[in-house]
mmCIF file of C-alpha atoms in Angstrom:
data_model
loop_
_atom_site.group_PDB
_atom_site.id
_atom_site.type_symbol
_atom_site.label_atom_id
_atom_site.label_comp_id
_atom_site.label_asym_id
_atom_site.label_seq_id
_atom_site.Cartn_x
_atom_site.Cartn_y
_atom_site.Cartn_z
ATOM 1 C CA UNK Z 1 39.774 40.686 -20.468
ATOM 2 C CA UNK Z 2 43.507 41.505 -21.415
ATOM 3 C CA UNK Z 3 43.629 38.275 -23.025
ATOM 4 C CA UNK Z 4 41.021 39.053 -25.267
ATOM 5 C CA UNK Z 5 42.773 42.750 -25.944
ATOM 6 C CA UNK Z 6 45.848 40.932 -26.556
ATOM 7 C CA UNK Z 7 44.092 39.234 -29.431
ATOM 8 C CA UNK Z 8 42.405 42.200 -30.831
ATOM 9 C CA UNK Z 9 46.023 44.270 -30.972
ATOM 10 C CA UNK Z 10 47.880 40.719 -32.542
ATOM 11 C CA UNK Z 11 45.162 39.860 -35.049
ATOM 12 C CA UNK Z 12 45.361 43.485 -36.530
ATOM 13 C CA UNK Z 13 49.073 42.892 -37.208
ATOM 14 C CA UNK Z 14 48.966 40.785 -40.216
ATOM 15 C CA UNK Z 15 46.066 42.829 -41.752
ATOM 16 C CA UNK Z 16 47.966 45.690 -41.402
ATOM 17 C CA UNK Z 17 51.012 44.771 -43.335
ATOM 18 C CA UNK Z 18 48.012 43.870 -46.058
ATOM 19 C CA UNK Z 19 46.739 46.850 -46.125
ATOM 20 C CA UNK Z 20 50.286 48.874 -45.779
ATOM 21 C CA UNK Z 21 51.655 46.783 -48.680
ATOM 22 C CA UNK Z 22 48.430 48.202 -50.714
ATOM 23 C CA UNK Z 23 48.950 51.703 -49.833
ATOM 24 C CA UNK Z 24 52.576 51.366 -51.568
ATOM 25 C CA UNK Z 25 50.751 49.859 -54.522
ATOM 26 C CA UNK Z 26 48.095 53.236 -55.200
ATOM 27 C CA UNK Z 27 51.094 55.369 -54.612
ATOM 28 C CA UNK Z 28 54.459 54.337 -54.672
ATOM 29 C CA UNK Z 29 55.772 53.059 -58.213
ATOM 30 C CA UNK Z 30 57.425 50.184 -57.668
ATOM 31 C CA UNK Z 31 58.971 47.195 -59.945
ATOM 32 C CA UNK Z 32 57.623 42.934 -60.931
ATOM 33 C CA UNK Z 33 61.451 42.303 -60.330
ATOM 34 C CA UNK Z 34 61.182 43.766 -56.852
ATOM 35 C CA UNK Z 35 58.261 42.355 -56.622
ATOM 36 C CA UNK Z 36 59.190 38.821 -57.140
ATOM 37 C CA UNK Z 37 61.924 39.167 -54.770
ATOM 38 C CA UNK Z 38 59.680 40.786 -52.111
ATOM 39 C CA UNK Z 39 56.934 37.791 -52.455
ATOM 40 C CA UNK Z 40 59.817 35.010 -52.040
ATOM 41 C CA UNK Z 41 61.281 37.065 -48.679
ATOM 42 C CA UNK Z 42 57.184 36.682 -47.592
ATOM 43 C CA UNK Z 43 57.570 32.703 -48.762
ATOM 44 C CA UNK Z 44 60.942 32.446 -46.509
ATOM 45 C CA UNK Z 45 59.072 33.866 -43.802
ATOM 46 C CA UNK Z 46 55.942 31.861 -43.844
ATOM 47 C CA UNK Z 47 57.969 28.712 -43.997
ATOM 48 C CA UNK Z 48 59.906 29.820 -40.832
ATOM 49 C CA UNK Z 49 57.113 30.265 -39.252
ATOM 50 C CA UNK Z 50 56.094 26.719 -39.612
ATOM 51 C CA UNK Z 51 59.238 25.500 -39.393
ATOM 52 C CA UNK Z 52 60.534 27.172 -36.091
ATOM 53 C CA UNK Z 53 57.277 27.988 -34.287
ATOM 54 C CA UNK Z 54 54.340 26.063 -35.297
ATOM 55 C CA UNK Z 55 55.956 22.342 -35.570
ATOM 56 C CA UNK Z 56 58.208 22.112 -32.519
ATOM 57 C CA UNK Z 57 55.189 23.038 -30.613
ATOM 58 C CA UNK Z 58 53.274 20.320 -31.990
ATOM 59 C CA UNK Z 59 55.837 17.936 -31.251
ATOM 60 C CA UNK Z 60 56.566 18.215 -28.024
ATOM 61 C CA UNK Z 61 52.942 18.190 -27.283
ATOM 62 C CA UNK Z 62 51.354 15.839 -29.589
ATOM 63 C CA UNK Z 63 51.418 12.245 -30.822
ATOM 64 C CA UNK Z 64 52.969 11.985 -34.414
ATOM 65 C CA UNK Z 65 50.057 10.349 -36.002
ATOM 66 C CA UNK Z 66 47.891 13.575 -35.018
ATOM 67 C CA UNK Z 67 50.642 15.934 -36.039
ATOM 68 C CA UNK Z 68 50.406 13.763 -39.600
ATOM 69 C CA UNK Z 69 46.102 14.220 -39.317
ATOM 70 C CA UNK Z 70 45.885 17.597 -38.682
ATOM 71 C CA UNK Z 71 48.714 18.901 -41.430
ATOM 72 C CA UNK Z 72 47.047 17.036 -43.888
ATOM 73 C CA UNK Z 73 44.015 18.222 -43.514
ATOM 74 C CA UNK Z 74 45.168 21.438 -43.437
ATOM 75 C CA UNK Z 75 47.051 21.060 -46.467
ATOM 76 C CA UNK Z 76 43.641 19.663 -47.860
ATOM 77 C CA UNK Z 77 41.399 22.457 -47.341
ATOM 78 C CA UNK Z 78 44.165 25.361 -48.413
ATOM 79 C CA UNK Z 79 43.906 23.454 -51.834
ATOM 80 C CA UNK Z 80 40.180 22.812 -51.862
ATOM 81 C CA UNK Z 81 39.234 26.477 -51.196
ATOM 82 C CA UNK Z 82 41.879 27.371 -53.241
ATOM 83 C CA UNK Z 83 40.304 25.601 -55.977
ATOM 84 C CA UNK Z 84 37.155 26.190 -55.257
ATOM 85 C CA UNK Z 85 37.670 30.230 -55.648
ATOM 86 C CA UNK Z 86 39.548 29.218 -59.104
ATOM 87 C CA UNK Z 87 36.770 27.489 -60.344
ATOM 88 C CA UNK Z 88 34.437 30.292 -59.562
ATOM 89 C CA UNK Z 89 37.246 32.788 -60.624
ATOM 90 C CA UNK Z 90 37.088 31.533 -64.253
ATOM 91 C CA UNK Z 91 33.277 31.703 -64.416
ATOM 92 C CA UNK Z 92 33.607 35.564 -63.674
ATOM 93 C CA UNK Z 93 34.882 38.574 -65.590
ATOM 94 C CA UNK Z 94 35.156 42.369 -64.451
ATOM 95 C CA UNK Z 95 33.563 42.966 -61.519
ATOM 96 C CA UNK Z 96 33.307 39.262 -60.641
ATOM 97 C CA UNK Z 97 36.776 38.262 -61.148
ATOM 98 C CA UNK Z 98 37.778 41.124 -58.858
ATOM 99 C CA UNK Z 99 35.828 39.358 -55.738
ATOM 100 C CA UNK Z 100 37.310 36.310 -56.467
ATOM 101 C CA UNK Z 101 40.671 38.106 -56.155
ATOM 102 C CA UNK Z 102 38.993 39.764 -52.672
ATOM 103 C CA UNK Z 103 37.805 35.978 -51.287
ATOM 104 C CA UNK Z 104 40.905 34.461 -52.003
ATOM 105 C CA UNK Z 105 43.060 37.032 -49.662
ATOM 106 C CA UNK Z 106 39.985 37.348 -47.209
ATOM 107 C CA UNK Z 107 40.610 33.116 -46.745
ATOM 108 C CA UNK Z 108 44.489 33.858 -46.666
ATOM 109 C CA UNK Z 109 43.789 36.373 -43.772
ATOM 110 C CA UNK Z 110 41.508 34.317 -41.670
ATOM 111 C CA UNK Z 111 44.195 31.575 -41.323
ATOM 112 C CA UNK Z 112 46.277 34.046 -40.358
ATOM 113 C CA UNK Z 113 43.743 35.169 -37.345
ATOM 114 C CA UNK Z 114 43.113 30.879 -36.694
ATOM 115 C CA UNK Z 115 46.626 30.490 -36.232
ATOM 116 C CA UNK Z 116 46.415 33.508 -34.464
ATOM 117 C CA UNK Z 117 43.803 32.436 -32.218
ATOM 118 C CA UNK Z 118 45.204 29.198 -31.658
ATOM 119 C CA UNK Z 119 48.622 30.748 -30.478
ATOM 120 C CA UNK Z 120 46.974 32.507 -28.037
ATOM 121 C CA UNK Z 121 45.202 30.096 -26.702
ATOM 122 C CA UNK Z 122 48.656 28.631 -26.335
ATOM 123 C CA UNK Z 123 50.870 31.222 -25.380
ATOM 124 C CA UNK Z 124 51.190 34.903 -25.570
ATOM 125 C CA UNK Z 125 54.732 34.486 -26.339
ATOM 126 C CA UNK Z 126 54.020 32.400 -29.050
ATOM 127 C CA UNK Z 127 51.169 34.791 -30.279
ATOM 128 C CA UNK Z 128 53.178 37.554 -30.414
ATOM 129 C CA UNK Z 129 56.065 36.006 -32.337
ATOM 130 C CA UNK Z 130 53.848 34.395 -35.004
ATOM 131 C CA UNK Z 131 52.245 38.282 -35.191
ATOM 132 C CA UNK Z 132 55.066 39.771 -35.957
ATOM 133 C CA UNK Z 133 56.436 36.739 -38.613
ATOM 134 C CA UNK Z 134 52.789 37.244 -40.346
ATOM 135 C CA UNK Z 135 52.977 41.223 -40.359
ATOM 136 C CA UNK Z 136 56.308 40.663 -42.484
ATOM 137 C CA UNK Z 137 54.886 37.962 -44.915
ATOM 138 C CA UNK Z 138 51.798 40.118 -45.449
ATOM 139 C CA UNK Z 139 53.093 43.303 -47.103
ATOM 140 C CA UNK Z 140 53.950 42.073 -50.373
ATOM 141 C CA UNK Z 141 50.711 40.125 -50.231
ATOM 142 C CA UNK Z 142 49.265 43.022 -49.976
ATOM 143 C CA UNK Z 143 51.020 44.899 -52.782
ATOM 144 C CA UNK Z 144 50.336 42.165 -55.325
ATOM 145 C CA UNK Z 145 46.281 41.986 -54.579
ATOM 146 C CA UNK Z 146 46.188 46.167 -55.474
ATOM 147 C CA UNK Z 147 48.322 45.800 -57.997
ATOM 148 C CA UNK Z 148 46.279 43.011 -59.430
ATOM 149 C CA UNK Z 149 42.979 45.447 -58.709
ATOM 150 C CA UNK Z 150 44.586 48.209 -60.681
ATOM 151 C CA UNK Z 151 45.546 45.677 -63.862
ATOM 152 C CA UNK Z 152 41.442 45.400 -63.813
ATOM 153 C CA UNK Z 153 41.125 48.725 -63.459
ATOM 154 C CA UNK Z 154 38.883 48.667 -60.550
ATOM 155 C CA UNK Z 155 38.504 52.267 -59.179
ATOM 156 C CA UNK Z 156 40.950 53.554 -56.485
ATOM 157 C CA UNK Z 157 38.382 54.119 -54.085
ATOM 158 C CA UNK Z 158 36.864 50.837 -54.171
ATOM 159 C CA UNK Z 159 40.335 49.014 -54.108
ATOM 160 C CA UNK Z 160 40.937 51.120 -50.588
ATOM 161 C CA UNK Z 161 37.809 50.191 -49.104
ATOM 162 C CA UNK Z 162 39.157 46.829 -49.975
ATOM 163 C CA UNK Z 163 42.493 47.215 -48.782
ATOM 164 C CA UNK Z 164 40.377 48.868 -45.432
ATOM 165 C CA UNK Z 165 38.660 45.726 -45.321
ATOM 166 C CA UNK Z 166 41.002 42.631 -44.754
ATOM 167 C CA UNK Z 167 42.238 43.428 -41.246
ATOM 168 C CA UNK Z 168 38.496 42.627 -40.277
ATOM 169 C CA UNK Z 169 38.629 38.513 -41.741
ATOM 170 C CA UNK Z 170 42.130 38.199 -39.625
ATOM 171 C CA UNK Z 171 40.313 39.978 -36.451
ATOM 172 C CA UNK Z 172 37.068 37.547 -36.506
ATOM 173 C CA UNK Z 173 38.908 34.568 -37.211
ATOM 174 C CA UNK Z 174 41.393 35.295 -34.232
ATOM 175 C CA UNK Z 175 38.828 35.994 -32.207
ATOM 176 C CA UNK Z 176 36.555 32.847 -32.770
ATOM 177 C CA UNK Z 177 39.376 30.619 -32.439
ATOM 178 C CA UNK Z 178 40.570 31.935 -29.213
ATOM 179 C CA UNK Z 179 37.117 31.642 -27.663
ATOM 180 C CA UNK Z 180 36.771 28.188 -29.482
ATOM 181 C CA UNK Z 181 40.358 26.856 -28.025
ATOM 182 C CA UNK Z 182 41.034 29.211 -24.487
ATOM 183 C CA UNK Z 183 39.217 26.325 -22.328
ATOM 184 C CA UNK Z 184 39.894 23.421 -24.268
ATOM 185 C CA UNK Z 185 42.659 19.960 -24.088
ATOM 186 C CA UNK Z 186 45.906 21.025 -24.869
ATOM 187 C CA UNK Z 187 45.002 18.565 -27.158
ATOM 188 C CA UNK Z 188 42.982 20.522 -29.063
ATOM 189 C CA UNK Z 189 45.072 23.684 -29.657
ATOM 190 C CA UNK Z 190 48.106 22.049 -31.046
ATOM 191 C CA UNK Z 191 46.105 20.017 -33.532
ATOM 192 C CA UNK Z 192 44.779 23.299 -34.406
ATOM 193 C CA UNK Z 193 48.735 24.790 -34.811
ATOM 194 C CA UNK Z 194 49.296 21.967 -36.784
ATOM 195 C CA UNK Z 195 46.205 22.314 -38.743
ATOM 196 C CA UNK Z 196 47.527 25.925 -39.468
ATOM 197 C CA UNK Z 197 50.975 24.428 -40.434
ATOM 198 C CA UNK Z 198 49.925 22.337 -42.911
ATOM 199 C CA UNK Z 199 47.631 25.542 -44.310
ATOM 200 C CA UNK Z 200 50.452 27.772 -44.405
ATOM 201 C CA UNK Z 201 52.969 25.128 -45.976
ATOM 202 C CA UNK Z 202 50.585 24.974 -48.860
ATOM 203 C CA UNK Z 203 50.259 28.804 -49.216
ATOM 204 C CA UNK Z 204 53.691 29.292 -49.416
ATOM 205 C CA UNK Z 205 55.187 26.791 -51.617
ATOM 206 C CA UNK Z 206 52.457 27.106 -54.022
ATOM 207 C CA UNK Z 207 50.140 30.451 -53.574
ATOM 208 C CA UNK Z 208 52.813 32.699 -52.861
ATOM 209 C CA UNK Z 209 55.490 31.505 -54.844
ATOM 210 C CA UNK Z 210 53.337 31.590 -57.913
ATOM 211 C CA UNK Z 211 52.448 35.373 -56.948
ATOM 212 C CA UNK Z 212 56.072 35.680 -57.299
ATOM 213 C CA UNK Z 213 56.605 34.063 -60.535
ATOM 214 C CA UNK Z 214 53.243 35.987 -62.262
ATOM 215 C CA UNK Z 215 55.273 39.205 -61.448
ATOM 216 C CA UNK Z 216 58.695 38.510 -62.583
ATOM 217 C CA UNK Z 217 61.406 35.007 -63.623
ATOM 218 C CA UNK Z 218 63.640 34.044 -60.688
ATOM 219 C CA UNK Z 219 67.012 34.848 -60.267
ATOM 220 C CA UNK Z 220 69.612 34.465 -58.021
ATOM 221 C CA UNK Z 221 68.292 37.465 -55.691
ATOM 222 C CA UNK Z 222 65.033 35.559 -55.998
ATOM 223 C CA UNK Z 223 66.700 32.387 -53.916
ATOM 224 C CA UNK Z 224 68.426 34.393 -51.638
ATOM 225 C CA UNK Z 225 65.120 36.418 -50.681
ATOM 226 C CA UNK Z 226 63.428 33.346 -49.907
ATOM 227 C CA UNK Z 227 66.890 32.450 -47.658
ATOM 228 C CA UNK Z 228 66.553 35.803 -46.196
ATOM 229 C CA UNK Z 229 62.743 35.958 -45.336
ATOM 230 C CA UNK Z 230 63.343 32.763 -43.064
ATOM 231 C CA UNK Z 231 66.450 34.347 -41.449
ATOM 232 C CA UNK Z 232 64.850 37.085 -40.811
ATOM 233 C CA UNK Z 233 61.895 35.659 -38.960
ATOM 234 C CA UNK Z 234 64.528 33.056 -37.024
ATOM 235 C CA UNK Z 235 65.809 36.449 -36.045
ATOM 236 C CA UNK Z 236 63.070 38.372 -34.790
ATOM 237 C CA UNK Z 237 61.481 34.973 -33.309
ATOM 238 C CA UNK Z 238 64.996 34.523 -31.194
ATOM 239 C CA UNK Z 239 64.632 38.489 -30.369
ATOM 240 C CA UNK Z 240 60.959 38.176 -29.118
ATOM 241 C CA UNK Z 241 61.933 35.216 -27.388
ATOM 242 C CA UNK Z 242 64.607 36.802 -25.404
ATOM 243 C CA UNK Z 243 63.075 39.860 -24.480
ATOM 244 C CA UNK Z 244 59.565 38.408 -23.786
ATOM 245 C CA UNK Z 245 61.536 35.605 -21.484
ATOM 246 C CA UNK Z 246 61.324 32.667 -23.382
ATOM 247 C CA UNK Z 247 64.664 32.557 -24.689
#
């Protein structure tokens, strides 16, 4: 039973830093330079995630032909859904481009709550650690969707109820995988980490760091945010580590 309320209180992290990074959007005025810079920090993170949690775990645990598999596939299916919600984007105008904008960071959210899941299933350590490294990569997320909202000039109460609404797709998708992936091979759970890898790889080279270049051209700061964000998370991933034991 703590297990399971261990999942609950992670999986709420992410959505969280969503839904905080939309809150500064309604009512703090803020800048597409900053912006830009802010997105590439969440694009440094998201690759240290992969980089320094996700894949060493995989490695050490699985042959390199299913490590190959299971990124590809999620690679694959990041850029089918993604295209998918495109296609269905450019059909829609108003009110129906403004769900398409909603579906797209709903799917973003539930990998967060697979890889989640998945890292629980694992290790609380490891749980924890890829928590926190999503709560981080999430806020500026969560700034561009209601900023996006507002350029369609959805109303502010419906673009809060939205914001209110994304910690819910992270929370059922964490959930399902941990029940999914508690009792199963070890097997199992690190092809789905490295299912999630391959997910997240895609989202931040190309969903994120387009984000970033909608708001604002790079510059130098631009580089060095994306330098930063995956400093920062080897930095609060060495912290956890320590303090949880594991380092």
């Amino acid at each position: 039973m703590n297990n399971v309320w261990l999942v609950i209180g992670l999986a709420l992290l992410p959505g969280l830093g969503n839904l905080a990074g939309g809150m500064v959007a309604e009512f703090v005025r803020t800048t597409p330079r900053l912006l830009n810079v802010a997105l590439h920090a969440a694009s440094g993170i998201v690759i240290g995630v992969v980089a320094i949690e996700l894949m060493p775990e995989a490695l050490q645990n699985l042959a390199g032909w299913w490590i190959a598999l299971a990124f590809a596939a999620g690679g694959l299916a990041y850029v089918g859904t993604e295209a998918l919600v495109e296609g269905k984007s450019q059909e829609k105008t108003g009110g129906g481009a403004m769900w398409m904008i909603y579906v797209a960071v709903a799917v973003d959210l539930s990998g967060d709550g697979v890889m989640i899941g998945s890292g629980s299933a694992v290790s609380p350590s490891l749980a924890i650690v890829l928590a926190a490294g999503q709560l981080l990569a999430d806020f500026p997320e969560g700034y561009s969707v209601v900023a996006n909202l507002r350029e369609k000039e959805v109303p502010r109460a419906r673009r809060i109820l939205v914001s209110l609404s994304f910690p819910l797709y992270c929370l059922a998708a964490a959930l399902i995988a941990w029940f999914l992936l508690r009792d199963a091979p070890d097997a199992a759970k690190y092809v789905a980490l490295s299912f999630v890898a391959g997910l997240l790889t895609v989202a931040a080279v190309e969903d994120i760091m387009s984000e970033a270049h909608e708001a604002a051209g790079d510059t130098r700061a631009s580089s060095l945010a994306v330098v930063g964000g995956f400093t920062l998370f080897v930095l609060i991933s060495a912290g956890l580590q320590t303090v949880l034991g594991g380092g």
